Amino acid sequence: MENQEESGALTVDEQAEQGSALLAGMHRTVLRFSAIRALVAIGVPEQLREGPRSAADLADRCQADASALTRLLRTTASTGLMRTVAPGTYELTGAGQALLDGTELLRTRHSGNPEMWASLGELTETARTGRAPFLDRFGSTYNYLSTRPAGSAVFDALMTSLYESVAISLTQASVLPETGTIADIGGGKGTFLAAFLKAEPELRGVLLEMPRSVEVAREYLAEEGVADRAEVVAGDFFAAVPVGAQAYLLSHIIHNWSDKESADILRVVRSAIPADGRLLVVDMVLPDDDREHYAKDLDIRMLASFDGKERSEAEFAELLDSAGFRLDQVIDLDVAGECVIVASPVPAA
Ligand SMILES: C[S@@+](CC[C@H](N)C(=O)[O-])C[C@H]1O[C@@H](n2cnc3c(N)ncnc32)[C@H](O)[C@@H]1O
């Protein structure tokens, strides 16, 4: 299916067979991931950290039904993440260590929590109405996280795990100021700000976040040894952002919001940025053709539980223009499809 030329040599029936195989593979992936997600949710991998256990023992420890658990374990063992060491007894394989720590465990816990998971099943309704039912129930993903401390901590940790290397790549892109202050708007734990302050010893930073992440950000910036140059403020980027910084960072913010909401956020930044200030928007940029790109997959998450979307360069340019910015440059950060969009404020006419 990937190679157009090869598939061009096949008959339509043969191509349809390939399509069927592709769909069958996707369907099996969903079933297998559903099993793994359920095991993670009830804490099974953690119980296997020290070695093999029987399904009955695991059922006891995780308050689960032994028969249902056996079936979930059997399917997971067929993926290579676990193995059967004796009838009904399972252990994690080397590959299965990914279920104990790291980005994919965090992503499975976040994306697999009951409401986020259910929102993917509601895409049919979203397709009809254009709006995710998740938003009507919770307002926004961040309101949802604000009342769930455990989920909120998983989300913040996931952002750091996903984007630490993107932040380091950005420090090498020659777009950061060396002195003065950078304002990290919606900065999460401070993944980007910490990397910037470590790379630029004369730079100071201010991080604006919702109250849910303020303490977490203070702790993280202290752990990273940059707290003496970083201020963390609680606030709402729809209302106000710190005034007069040399540079403003909106990292993985704009893709969470509709064009209207994004323009509102950008206008707030526009009102705070000095005439010679620089805006840095970090997000993926959608390619204009049909090639595979993670932005197209993540866009489905944006549709299911955010009011946001991934955007092409032209869409970013139009959005920035609508809020008084000029798009100067798009730099590919060469990590996970991420880019930095560099923009400057356009003088008011
Ligand atoms: C996808 S995360 C990105 C975090 C960080 N900038 C990064 O790239 O890793 C979006 C962040 O925006 C914050 N946020 C959402 N709504 C906000 C608001 N109204 N005011 C301030 N921050 C907000 C969330 O709490 C969340 O940490």
mmCIF file of N, CA and C in Angstrom, residues 170 173 175 279-288 293 311-318 320 326-334 337-344:
data_model
loop_
_atom_site.group_PDB
_atom_site.id
_atom_site.type_symbol
_atom_site.label_atom_id
_atom_site.label_comp_id
_atom_site.label_asym_id
_atom_site.label_seq_id
_atom_site.Cartn_x
_atom_site.Cartn_y
_atom_site.Cartn_z
ATOM 1 N N LEU A 170 15.521 22.754 20.327
ATOM 2 C CA LEU A 170 15.177 24.176 20.160
ATOM 3 C C LEU A 170 16.298 25.094 20.683
ATOM 4 N N ALA A 173 18.661 25.920 17.900
ATOM 5 C CA ALA A 173 18.100 26.449 16.644
ATOM 6 C C ALA A 173 18.397 27.933 16.428
ATOM 7 N N VAL A 175 17.390 30.610 17.937
ATOM 8 C CA VAL A 175 16.231 31.517 17.969
ATOM 9 C C VAL A 175 15.964 32.067 19.372
ATOM 10 N N LEU A 279 8.098 35.793 18.865
ATOM 11 C CA LEU A 279 7.175 34.741 19.279
ATOM 12 C C LEU A 279 7.667 33.408 18.718
ATOM 13 N N LEU A 280 7.731 32.410 19.582
ATOM 14 C CA LEU A 280 8.124 31.063 19.151
ATOM 15 C C LEU A 280 6.940 30.120 19.401
ATOM 16 N N VAL A 281 6.435 29.547 18.334
ATOM 17 C CA VAL A 281 5.332 28.587 18.459
ATOM 18 C C VAL A 281 5.899 27.207 18.139
ATOM 19 N N VAL A 282 5.826 26.308 19.109
ATOM 20 C CA VAL A 282 6.298 24.939 18.851
ATOM 21 C C VAL A 282 5.079 24.036 18.687
ATOM 22 N N ASP A 283 5.014 23.395 17.563
ATOM 23 C CA ASP A 283 3.945 22.435 17.246
ATOM 24 C C ASP A 283 4.420 21.631 16.055
ATOM 25 N N MET A 284 3.694 20.587 15.709
ATOM 26 C CA MET A 284 3.982 19.943 14.429
ATOM 27 C C MET A 284 3.312 20.770 13.327
ATOM 28 N N VAL A 285 3.847 20.667 12.121
ATOM 29 C CA VAL A 285 3.251 21.352 10.980
ATOM 30 C C VAL A 285 2.821 20.275 9.988
ATOM 31 N N LEU A 286 1.542 20.300 9.639
ATOM 32 C CA LEU A 286 1.005 19.263 8.741
ATOM 33 C C LEU A 286 1.624 19.370 7.360
ATOM 34 N N PRO A 287 2.071 18.247 6.802
ATOM 35 C CA PRO A 287 2.511 18.304 5.397
ATOM 36 C C PRO A 287 1.290 18.517 4.487
ATOM 37 N N ASP A 288 1.536 19.056 3.295
ATOM 38 C CA ASP A 288 0.415 19.351 2.396
ATOM 39 C C ASP A 288 0.008 18.156 1.536
ATOM 40 N N HIS A 293 2.270 11.159 8.725
ATOM 41 C CA HIS A 293 2.917 12.114 9.632
ATOM 42 C C HIS A 293 2.169 12.015 10.956
ATOM 43 N N ARG A 311 -2.145 21.973 12.276
ATOM 44 C CA ARG A 311 -2.283 22.949 11.175
ATOM 45 C C ARG A 311 -1.116 22.868 10.192
ATOM 46 N N SER A 312 -1.393 23.286 8.969
ATOM 47 C CA SER A 312 -0.352 23.403 7.940
ATOM 48 C C SER A 312 0.360 24.745 8.126
ATOM 49 N N GLU A 313 1.451 24.922 7.403
ATOM 50 C CA GLU A 313 2.175 26.200 7.493
ATOM 51 C C GLU A 313 1.265 27.356 7.062
ATOM 52 N N ALA A 314 0.496 27.139 5.994
ATOM 53 C CA ALA A 314 -0.393 28.213 5.509
ATOM 54 C C ALA A 314 -1.427 28.567 6.582
ATOM 55 N N GLU A 315 -1.931 27.552 7.271
ATOM 56 C CA GLU A 315 -2.931 27.822 8.328
ATOM 57 C C GLU A 315 -2.293 28.575 9.503
ATOM 58 N N PHE A 316 -1.058 28.206 9.849
ATOM 59 C CA PHE A 316 -0.376 28.949 10.917
ATOM 60 C C PHE A 316 -0.167 30.404 10.488
ATOM 61 N N ALA A 317 0.237 30.603 9.226
ATOM 62 C CA ALA A 317 0.513 31.967 8.748
ATOM 63 C C ALA A 317 -0.760 32.822 8.833
ATOM 64 N N GLU A 318 -1.876 32.223 8.440
ATOM 65 C CA GLU A 318 -3.147 32.965 8.446
ATOM 66 C C GLU A 318 -3.581 33.298 9.875
ATOM 67 N N LEU A 320 -1.650 33.511 12.575
ATOM 68 C CA LEU A 320 -0.745 34.514 13.155
ATOM 69 C C LEU A 320 -1.096 35.900 12.620
ATOM 70 N N ARG A 326 3.575 38.317 12.129
ATOM 71 C CA ARG A 326 4.032 37.871 10.815
ATOM 72 C C ARG A 326 4.850 36.599 11.010
ATOM 73 N N LEU A 327 4.535 35.565 10.225
ATOM 74 C CA LEU A 327 5.334 34.337 10.293
ATOM 75 C C LEU A 327 6.648 34.591 9.560
ATOM 76 N N ASP A 328 7.784 34.493 10.286
ATOM 77 C CA ASP A 328 9.088 34.772 9.674
ATOM 78 C C ASP A 328 9.751 33.504 9.151
ATOM 79 N N GLN A 329 9.614 32.401 9.893
ATOM 80 C CA GLN A 329 10.414 31.229 9.580
ATOM 81 C C GLN A 329 9.798 29.990 10.225
ATOM 82 N N VAL A 330 9.870 28.871 9.531
ATOM 83 C CA VAL A 330 9.497 27.591 10.149
ATOM 84 C C VAL A 330 10.751 26.726 10.165
ATOM 85 N N ILE A 331 11.167 26.299 11.350
ATOM 86 C CA ILE A 331 12.386 25.489 11.453
ATOM 87 C C ILE A 331 11.988 24.091 11.918
ATOM 88 N N ASP A 332 12.374 23.095 11.136
ATOM 89 C CA ASP A 332 12.134 21.704 11.523
ATOM 90 C C ASP A 332 13.133 21.344 12.614
ATOM 91 N N LEU A 333 12.633 20.886 13.758
ATOM 92 C CA LEU A 333 13.541 20.598 14.879
ATOM 93 C C LEU A 333 14.129 19.191 14.791
ATOM 94 N N ASP A 334 13.737 18.465 13.759
ATOM 95 C CA ASP A 334 14.306 17.134 13.522
ATOM 96 C C ASP A 334 14.065 16.165 14.673
ATOM 97 N N GLY A 337 8.899 15.078 14.316
ATOM 98 C CA GLY A 337 8.044 15.894 13.445
ATOM 99 C C GLY A 337 7.754 17.288 13.973
ATOM 100 N N GLU A 338 8.486 17.710 15.013
ATOM 101 C CA GLU A 338 8.191 18.996 15.656
ATOM 102 C C GLU A 338 8.904 20.154 14.954
ATOM 103 N N CYS A 339 8.247 21.306 14.951
ATOM 104 C CA CYS A 339 8.822 22.509 14.331
ATOM 105 C C CYS A 339 8.729 23.671 15.300
ATOM 106 N N VAL A 340 9.579 24.670 15.062
ATOM 107 C CA VAL A 340 9.350 25.960 15.721
ATOM 108 C C VAL A 340 9.000 26.966 14.638
ATOM 109 N N ILE A 341 7.919 27.679 14.910
ATOM 110 C CA ILE A 341 7.476 28.727 13.995
ATOM 111 C C ILE A 341 7.885 30.049 14.640
ATOM 112 N N VAL A 342 8.724 30.790 13.950
ATOM 113 C CA VAL A 342 9.235 32.044 14.494
ATOM 114 C C VAL A 342 8.392 33.177 13.902
ATOM 115 N N ALA A 343 7.881 34.050 14.768
ATOM 116 C CA ALA A 343 7.008 35.133 14.283
ATOM 117 C C ALA A 343 7.355 36.432 14.999
ATOM 118 N N SER A 344 7.024 37.558 14.349
ATOM 119 C CA SER A 344 7.239 38.860 15.000
ATOM 120 C C SER A 344 5.958 39.673 14.962
#
